[in-house]
Every structure is written in C-alpha cells, then in structure tokens.
Amino acid sequence: MAVLPIAAIMLVDIIGAVFAIGCLLTVAIPDIPQSAGKVHILEDVKKGLAAMWCNKPLRAAFFPIIFASILYMPLGSLFPLLVRIHYAGGAWHNAVVEFVFSGGLLVSSFLIGVWGGSRKRFLMISLSIIVLGAAAAAGGILPAGGFWGFVVCCFFMGASGTFFNVPLMAYIQETVAPEMMGKVFSMLTTAMTLATPFGLLIAGPVSEAAGVECWFWASGLLMVLAGGLCMAMTRRYDGGAERTGN
C-alpha cells in the first residue's frame, strides 16, 4: 500500500481469488437434491425463518450474534481512520494493521484445521465475540503512542473471526436438514449483511462527534456483553445436536 501503484495493489485480490478457486477445485461438493418446481422467494424465506425458529440453540444465539455484527461491521471501515487520526500513522502503518489482521485469521484457521474445534460450538462463538470485543476496546483505549499495541489487538480481532464462523457454520450443517440448509444460511447471511449499513449509520455520527477511538472502545465493551449474553442464552444447549428443518 505504501510503495506499490494501485494496479499492483488490486492485482493482489486477483491472485488471492485464483488461489482460493484452485483450493475449491480439490473439494468434493455433495449433490444435494433440488426441487424441480418454480422458485418462490417469499416461500423460501418463510421456510428458512421457520427452520431457524425451530432450532432453539440457533434462535437463542441469533440476536446476540446480529447485535455483535452491527457493532463489528463498521470497524473495518474505521481502521484506516483510527490509524491516521488517533495513532498518527500513514499508509505503511495501515498496511501493517491489515497484514497482521489477516495473519491472525490465517493462524487461527490453521489451528482450528488441526484441532477441529470444540463440540461446544456456541461456547466457541461466545468466546470469540468476547475476545473480539476486548481487542477492539483495547485498541480504542490505548494512547496515541500505542500503535504496536493496537497491532497486537488486530491479530486477536482477526483470529477471533475463524473461531466465530467455523463453529457457527459447522453447527448449522450438523443440525439443519440438507434441503433447508441453503435457506438457513441465506437468512443468517442476509441478516448479518444488513448489519453493515445499519452499523455504519450509527458508527459514522458517533465517531464524528466523539472520536473514532470512542467507537472502538464503546462498541468493544458492548460486544463483550453480547458475547456474555450469547454464552448465557446457549449454555443449556451446548454440546448437543438438535436436528431441525425436516
């Protein structure tokens, strides 16, 4: 970002896409039976919502997860502003932050690939939200000279993503019937995607009025609370597999 032209920087995305597609070519995707009838979007939405509602653990975790998503999604857009305004950094500093964040994601992906993760899916999800919130809050609380401390926080923020996504996806695959899985994934992904503009609508004015660092520590503390709430609401379900959507 600091030394290369924009064309070379954008080429990194293309190289990454080629690598990802190459990896997917080695994955055997099961042939899920599909309905031969006409697709009815509203009917599919209703079925997806019904399947999620019938899954008590997923229903219990849904609102804490969406609340945490609303708080988290704006952070990616605010990273460069925090680095430039609070830590007085430049393009090189932003490159370090992005690199370390991605490094945390890569290391955690390797660890969970070797380990396989805990059977207590929602405990992992809750702890990942708590770690994410604590790291974001620390990034906002650190003084202006604490850039390298913020870099460490970015590593844990990136690492927490894997320990959130993998158990959530695994739980849905374990407990939702194959013919309903796509609908449930679509509902959950849509809800989390809609959290992005909604979160930005809140984060923008707050950051402008109180400072970007204030959004980081305030949203971080709220994410810690969301993680604790998710843990409390899913504790009695964790460790079991309740198949729904049949």
mmCIF file of C-alpha atoms in Angstrom:
data_model
loop_
_atom_site.group_PDB
_atom_site.id
_atom_site.type_symbol
_atom_site.label_atom_id
_atom_site.label_comp_id
_atom_site.label_asym_id
_atom_site.label_seq_id
_atom_site.Cartn_x
_atom_site.Cartn_y
_atom_site.Cartn_z
ATOM 1 C CA MET A 1 0.000 0.000 0.000
ATOM 2 C CA ALA A 2 2.877 2.354 0.745
ATOM 3 C CA VAL A 3 5.204 1.574 -2.176
ATOM 4 C CA LEU A 4 3.206 -0.084 -4.988
ATOM 5 C CA PRO A 5 0.925 1.543 -7.602
ATOM 6 C CA ILE A 6 -2.825 0.986 -7.341
ATOM 7 C CA ALA A 7 -2.846 -1.529 -10.231
ATOM 8 C CA ALA A 8 -0.357 -3.771 -8.434
ATOM 9 C CA ILE A 9 -2.294 -3.484 -5.181
ATOM 10 C CA MET A 10 -5.535 -4.549 -6.869
ATOM 11 C CA LEU A 11 -3.696 -7.449 -8.519
ATOM 12 C CA VAL A 12 -3.296 -8.959 -5.044
ATOM 13 C CA ASP A 13 -7.076 -9.528 -4.971
ATOM 14 C CA ILE A 14 -6.927 -11.357 -8.292
ATOM 15 C CA ILE A 15 -4.041 -13.567 -7.145
ATOM 16 C CA GLY A 16 -5.932 -14.350 -3.945
ATOM 17 C CA ALA A 17 -9.062 -15.246 -5.916
ATOM 18 C CA VAL A 18 -7.117 -17.588 -8.206
ATOM 19 C CA PHE A 19 -5.574 -19.294 -5.182
ATOM 20 C CA ALA A 20 -8.976 -19.661 -3.473
ATOM 21 C CA ILE A 21 -10.614 -21.076 -6.613
ATOM 22 C CA GLY A 22 -7.727 -23.503 -7.026
ATOM 23 C CA CYS A 23 -8.285 -24.756 -3.473
ATOM 24 C CA LEU A 24 -12.022 -25.174 -4.088
ATOM 25 C CA LEU A 25 -11.337 -27.317 -7.145
ATOM 26 C CA THR A 26 -9.993 -30.004 -4.802
ATOM 27 C CA VAL A 27 -13.157 -30.043 -2.629
ATOM 28 C CA ALA A 28 -15.821 -32.676 -3.257
ATOM 29 C CA ILE A 29 -19.231 -30.990 -3.020
ATOM 30 C CA PRO A 30 -22.145 -33.357 -2.291
ATOM 31 C CA ASP A 31 -25.053 -33.413 -4.685
ATOM 32 C CA ILE A 32 -27.993 -32.020 -2.687
ATOM 33 C CA PRO A 33 -31.427 -32.955 -4.113
ATOM 34 C CA GLN A 34 -33.121 -29.920 -5.603
ATOM 35 C CA SER A 35 -36.753 -29.187 -6.224
ATOM 36 C CA ALA A 36 -37.750 -29.214 -9.879
ATOM 37 C CA GLY A 37 -40.559 -26.738 -9.299
ATOM 38 C CA LYS A 38 -40.541 -22.969 -9.708
ATOM 39 C CA VAL A 39 -38.597 -20.987 -7.123
ATOM 40 C CA HIS A 40 -40.799 -18.929 -4.789
ATOM 41 C CA ILE A 41 -38.616 -16.423 -2.955
ATOM 42 C CA LEU A 42 -41.118 -15.460 -0.266
ATOM 43 C CA GLU A 43 -41.960 -19.090 0.391
ATOM 44 C CA ASP A 44 -38.267 -19.929 0.699
ATOM 45 C CA VAL A 45 -37.789 -17.022 3.120
ATOM 46 C CA LYS A 46 -40.657 -18.308 5.271
ATOM 47 C CA LYS A 47 -39.212 -21.821 5.276
ATOM 48 C CA GLY A 48 -35.756 -20.528 6.179
ATOM 49 C CA LEU A 49 -37.130 -18.442 9.047
ATOM 50 C CA ALA A 50 -39.230 -21.379 10.260
ATOM 51 C CA ALA A 51 -36.205 -23.701 10.230
ATOM 52 C CA MET A 52 -34.180 -21.178 12.210
ATOM 53 C CA TRP A 53 -37.009 -20.622 14.688
ATOM 54 C CA CYS A 54 -37.424 -24.346 15.293
ATOM 55 C CA ASN A 55 -33.711 -24.659 16.088
ATOM 56 C CA LYS A 56 -33.737 -23.489 19.708
ATOM 57 C CA PRO A 57 -29.949 -23.024 20.148
ATOM 58 C CA LEU A 58 -29.674 -21.081 16.891
ATOM 59 C CA ARG A 59 -32.707 -18.996 17.836
ATOM 60 C CA ALA A 60 -31.173 -18.210 21.235
ATOM 61 C CA ALA A 61 -27.879 -17.105 19.672
ATOM 62 C CA PHE A 62 -29.403 -15.184 16.757
ATOM 63 C CA PHE A 63 -29.976 -11.781 18.366
ATOM 64 C CA PRO A 64 -26.646 -11.594 20.268
ATOM 65 C CA ILE A 65 -24.863 -12.522 17.030
ATOM 66 C CA ILE A 66 -26.701 -9.883 14.985
ATOM 67 C CA PHE A 67 -26.145 -7.268 17.703
ATOM 68 C CA ALA A 68 -22.414 -8.079 17.719
ATOM 69 C CA SER A 69 -22.382 -7.878 13.901
ATOM 70 C CA ILE A 70 -23.914 -4.394 13.957
ATOM 71 C CA LEU A 71 -21.126 -3.285 16.291
ATOM 72 C CA TYR A 72 -18.320 -5.099 14.489
ATOM 73 C CA MET A 73 -19.012 -4.412 10.821
ATOM 74 C CA PRO A 74 -18.112 -0.676 10.914
ATOM 75 C CA LEU A 75 -14.689 -1.428 12.427
ATOM 76 C CA GLY A 76 -13.220 -2.492 9.080
ATOM 77 C CA SER A 77 -14.144 0.872 7.548
ATOM 78 C CA LEU A 78 -12.861 2.760 10.594
ATOM 79 C CA PHE A 79 -9.476 1.010 10.838
ATOM 80 C CA PRO A 80 -7.706 3.484 8.493
ATOM 81 C CA LEU A 81 -9.273 6.453 10.289
ATOM 82 C CA LEU A 82 -8.178 5.187 13.699
ATOM 83 C CA VAL A 83 -4.638 4.624 12.424
ATOM 84 C CA ARG A 84 -4.446 8.050 10.770
ATOM 85 C CA ILE A 85 -6.277 10.191 13.343
ATOM 86 C CA HIS A 86 -5.572 8.525 16.684
ATOM 87 C CA TYR A 87 -2.209 6.850 16.046
ATOM 88 C CA ALA A 88 -0.958 9.458 13.514
ATOM 89 C CA GLY A 89 0.023 6.708 11.081
ATOM 90 C CA GLY A 90 0.272 6.579 7.318
ATOM 91 C CA ALA A 91 -0.136 4.051 4.517
ATOM 92 C CA TRP A 92 2.678 1.873 5.871
ATOM 93 C CA HIS A 93 1.021 1.665 9.286
ATOM 94 C CA ASN A 94 -2.293 0.744 7.677
ATOM 95 C CA ALA A 95 -0.547 -1.975 5.687
ATOM 96 C CA VAL A 96 0.877 -3.445 8.905
ATOM 97 C CA VAL A 97 -2.575 -3.413 10.537
ATOM 98 C CA GLU A 98 -4.231 -5.160 7.583
ATOM 99 C CA PHE A 99 -1.404 -7.687 7.275
ATOM 100 C CA VAL A 100 -1.460 -8.622 10.971
ATOM 101 C CA PHE A 101 -5.283 -8.834 11.000
ATOM 102 C CA SER A 102 -5.148 -11.258 8.051
ATOM 103 C CA GLY A 103 -2.277 -13.090 9.749
ATOM 104 C CA GLY A 104 -4.462 -13.683 12.795
ATOM 105 C CA LEU A 105 -7.171 -15.078 10.532
ATOM 106 C CA LEU A 106 -4.655 -17.363 8.824
ATOM 107 C CA VAL A 107 -3.089 -18.656 12.058
ATOM 108 C CA SER A 108 -6.467 -19.327 13.675
ATOM 109 C CA SER A 109 -7.660 -21.124 10.530
ATOM 110 C CA PHE A 110 -4.599 -23.367 10.672
ATOM 111 C CA LEU A 111 -5.108 -24.070 14.387
ATOM 112 C CA ILE A 112 -8.780 -24.964 14.040
ATOM 113 C CA GLY A 113 -7.971 -27.073 10.985
ATOM 114 C CA VAL A 114 -5.516 -29.132 13.057
ATOM 115 C CA TRP A 115 -7.568 -29.129 16.270
ATOM 116 C CA GLY A 116 -11.053 -29.437 14.781
ATOM 117 C CA GLY A 117 -12.670 -27.207 17.377
ATOM 118 C CA SER A 118 -14.692 -27.937 20.478
ATOM 119 C CA ARG A 119 -18.011 -29.774 20.425
ATOM 120 C CA LYS A 120 -19.345 -26.839 22.411
ATOM 121 C CA ARG A 121 -19.978 -24.730 19.315
ATOM 122 C CA PHE A 122 -21.745 -21.848 20.996
ATOM 123 C CA LEU A 123 -19.117 -21.567 23.711
ATOM 124 C CA MET A 124 -16.543 -21.008 20.949
ATOM 125 C CA ILE A 125 -18.807 -18.485 19.255
ATOM 126 C CA SER A 126 -19.413 -16.602 22.520
ATOM 127 C CA LEU A 127 -15.733 -16.541 23.479
ATOM 128 C CA SER A 128 -14.753 -15.328 20.018
ATOM 129 C CA ILE A 129 -17.189 -12.402 20.332
ATOM 130 C CA ILE A 130 -15.777 -11.608 23.780
ATOM 131 C CA VAL A 131 -12.176 -11.717 22.514
ATOM 132 C CA LEU A 132 -13.105 -9.578 19.517
ATOM 133 C CA GLY A 133 -14.806 -7.021 21.739
ATOM 134 C CA ALA A 134 -11.954 -6.942 24.255
ATOM 135 C CA ALA A 135 -9.373 -6.434 21.473
ATOM 136 C CA ALA A 136 -11.440 -3.668 19.838
ATOM 137 C CA ALA A 137 -11.943 -1.935 23.186
ATOM 138 C CA ALA A 138 -8.213 -2.135 23.948
ATOM 139 C CA GLY A 139 -7.452 -0.652 20.513
ATOM 140 C CA GLY A 140 -9.616 2.361 21.351
ATOM 141 C CA ILE A 141 -8.296 2.794 24.893
ATOM 142 C CA LEU A 142 -4.581 2.647 24.038
ATOM 143 C CA PRO A 143 -2.814 6.045 23.960
ATOM 144 C CA ALA A 144 -1.739 7.692 20.712
ATOM 145 C CA GLY A 145 1.755 6.243 21.093
ATOM 146 C CA GLY A 146 0.487 2.692 21.476
ATOM 147 C CA PHE A 147 0.344 1.761 17.805
ATOM 148 C CA TRP A 148 2.182 -1.538 18.226
ATOM 149 C CA GLY A 149 -0.196 -2.495 20.996
ATOM 150 C CA PHE A 150 -3.024 -1.868 18.542
ATOM 151 C CA VAL A 151 -1.255 -4.142 16.053
ATOM 152 C CA VAL A 152 -1.395 -6.958 18.634
ATOM 153 C CA CYS A 153 -5.105 -6.220 19.136
ATOM 154 C CA CYS A 154 -5.625 -6.525 15.371
ATOM 155 C CA PHE A 155 -4.110 -10.005 15.428
ATOM 156 C CA PHE A 156 -6.654 -11.152 18.018
ATOM 157 C CA MET A 157 -9.503 -9.440 16.159
ATOM 158 C CA GLY A 158 -8.574 -11.320 13.003
ATOM 159 C CA ALA A 159 -8.091 -14.618 14.857
ATOM 160 C CA SER A 160 -11.495 -14.352 16.528
ATOM 161 C CA GLY A 161 -13.234 -14.432 13.140
ATOM 162 C CA THR A 162 -12.352 -18.069 12.480
ATOM 163 C CA PHE A 163 -13.460 -19.191 15.932
ATOM 164 C CA PHE A 164 -16.788 -17.498 15.237
ATOM 165 C CA ASN A 165 -17.512 -18.547 11.672
ATOM 166 C CA VAL A 166 -16.312 -22.156 11.695
ATOM 167 C CA PRO A 167 -18.363 -23.410 14.691
ATOM 168 C CA LEU A 168 -21.437 -21.491 13.507
ATOM 169 C CA MET A 169 -21.264 -22.994 10.020
ATOM 170 C CA ALA A 170 -20.494 -26.440 11.465
ATOM 171 C CA TYR A 171 -23.465 -26.274 13.817
ATOM 172 C CA ILE A 172 -25.858 -25.371 11.010
ATOM 173 C CA GLN A 173 -24.503 -28.207 8.866
ATOM 174 C CA GLU A 174 -24.912 -30.656 11.753
ATOM 175 C CA THR A 175 -28.429 -29.709 12.801
ATOM 176 C CA VAL A 176 -30.300 -28.418 9.757
ATOM 177 C CA ALA A 177 -31.704 -30.802 7.143
ATOM 178 C CA PRO A 178 -29.789 -30.635 3.821
ATOM 179 C CA GLU A 179 -32.793 -29.365 1.846
ATOM 180 C CA MET A 180 -33.213 -26.463 4.314
ATOM 181 C CA MET A 181 -29.537 -25.664 4.815
ATOM 182 C CA GLY A 182 -29.253 -23.202 1.936
ATOM 183 C CA LYS A 183 -32.314 -21.300 3.124
ATOM 184 C CA VAL A 184 -30.999 -21.045 6.692
ATOM 185 C CA PHE A 185 -27.551 -19.942 5.511
ATOM 186 C CA SER A 186 -29.202 -17.330 3.291
ATOM 187 C CA MET A 187 -31.319 -15.948 6.143
ATOM 188 C CA LEU A 188 -28.374 -15.725 8.514
ATOM 189 C CA THR A 189 -26.032 -14.236 5.913
ATOM 190 C CA THR A 190 -28.649 -11.678 4.860
ATOM 191 C CA ALA A 191 -29.239 -10.608 8.448
ATOM 192 C CA MET A 192 -25.505 -10.220 9.106
ATOM 193 C CA THR A 193 -25.010 -8.362 5.812
ATOM 194 C CA LEU A 194 -27.812 -5.918 6.625
ATOM 195 C CA ALA A 195 -25.972 -5.203 9.874
ATOM 196 C CA THR A 196 -23.227 -3.445 7.879
ATOM 197 C CA PRO A 197 -25.154 -0.365 6.635
ATOM 198 C CA PHE A 198 -27.133 -0.194 9.868
ATOM 199 C CA GLY A 199 -23.931 -0.268 11.900
ATOM 200 C CA LEU A 200 -22.314 2.372 9.698
ATOM 201 C CA LEU A 201 -25.332 4.643 10.136
ATOM 202 C CA ILE A 202 -24.684 4.529 13.874
ATOM 203 C CA ALA A 203 -20.887 4.450 13.845
ATOM 204 C CA GLY A 204 -20.466 7.393 11.445
ATOM 205 C CA PRO A 205 -22.153 10.101 13.527
ATOM 206 C CA VAL A 206 -20.820 8.689 16.813
ATOM 207 C CA SER A 207 -17.243 8.599 15.505
ATOM 208 C CA GLU A 208 -17.524 12.115 14.129
ATOM 209 C CA ALA A 209 -18.954 13.509 17.366
ATOM 210 C CA ALA A 210 -16.928 11.584 19.944
ATOM 211 C CA GLY A 211 -13.911 10.312 18.004
ATOM 212 C CA VAL A 212 -13.114 7.061 16.208
ATOM 213 C CA GLU A 213 -11.329 5.677 19.261
ATOM 214 C CA CYS A 214 -14.520 6.133 21.302
ATOM 215 C CA TRP A 215 -16.457 3.930 18.888
ATOM 216 C CA PHE A 216 -13.776 1.250 19.182
ATOM 217 C CA TRP A 217 -13.802 1.027 22.962
ATOM 218 C CA ALA A 218 -17.555 1.559 23.355
ATOM 219 C CA SER A 219 -18.515 -0.984 20.680
ATOM 220 C CA GLY A 220 -15.860 -3.348 22.042
ATOM 221 C CA LEU A 221 -17.357 -3.294 25.521
ATOM 222 C CA LEU A 222 -20.832 -3.854 24.081
ATOM 223 C CA MET A 223 -19.512 -6.826 22.082
ATOM 224 C CA VAL A 224 -18.104 -8.315 25.280
ATOM 225 C CA LEU A 225 -21.591 -8.015 26.771
ATOM 226 C CA ALA A 226 -23.119 -9.559 23.625
ATOM 227 C CA GLY A 227 -20.710 -12.484 23.892
ATOM 228 C CA GLY A 228 -21.607 -12.975 27.543
ATOM 229 C CA LEU A 229 -25.305 -12.845 26.673
ATOM 230 C CA CYS A 230 -24.821 -15.406 23.894
ATOM 231 C CA MET A 231 -22.999 -17.695 26.310
ATOM 232 C CA ALA A 232 -25.727 -17.386 28.931
ATOM 233 C CA MET A 233 -28.565 -17.984 26.453
ATOM 234 C CA THR A 234 -26.993 -21.035 24.772
ATOM 235 C CA ARG A 235 -25.294 -22.738 27.731
ATOM 236 C CA ARG A 236 -28.001 -25.358 28.256
ATOM 237 C CA TYR A 237 -27.963 -26.334 24.577
ATOM 238 C CA ASP A 238 -24.203 -26.514 24.018
ATOM 239 C CA GLY A 239 -22.618 -29.834 23.218
ATOM 240 C CA GLY A 240 -25.751 -31.392 21.733
ATOM 241 C CA ALA A 241 -27.026 -31.649 18.184
ATOM 242 C CA GLU A 242 -30.704 -30.974 17.643
ATOM 243 C CA ARG A 243 -31.649 -31.724 14.037
ATOM 244 C CA THR A 244 -34.360 -29.457 12.681
ATOM 245 C CA GLY A 245 -35.927 -28.437 9.421
ATOM 246 C CA ASN A 246 -37.228 -31.872 8.444
#
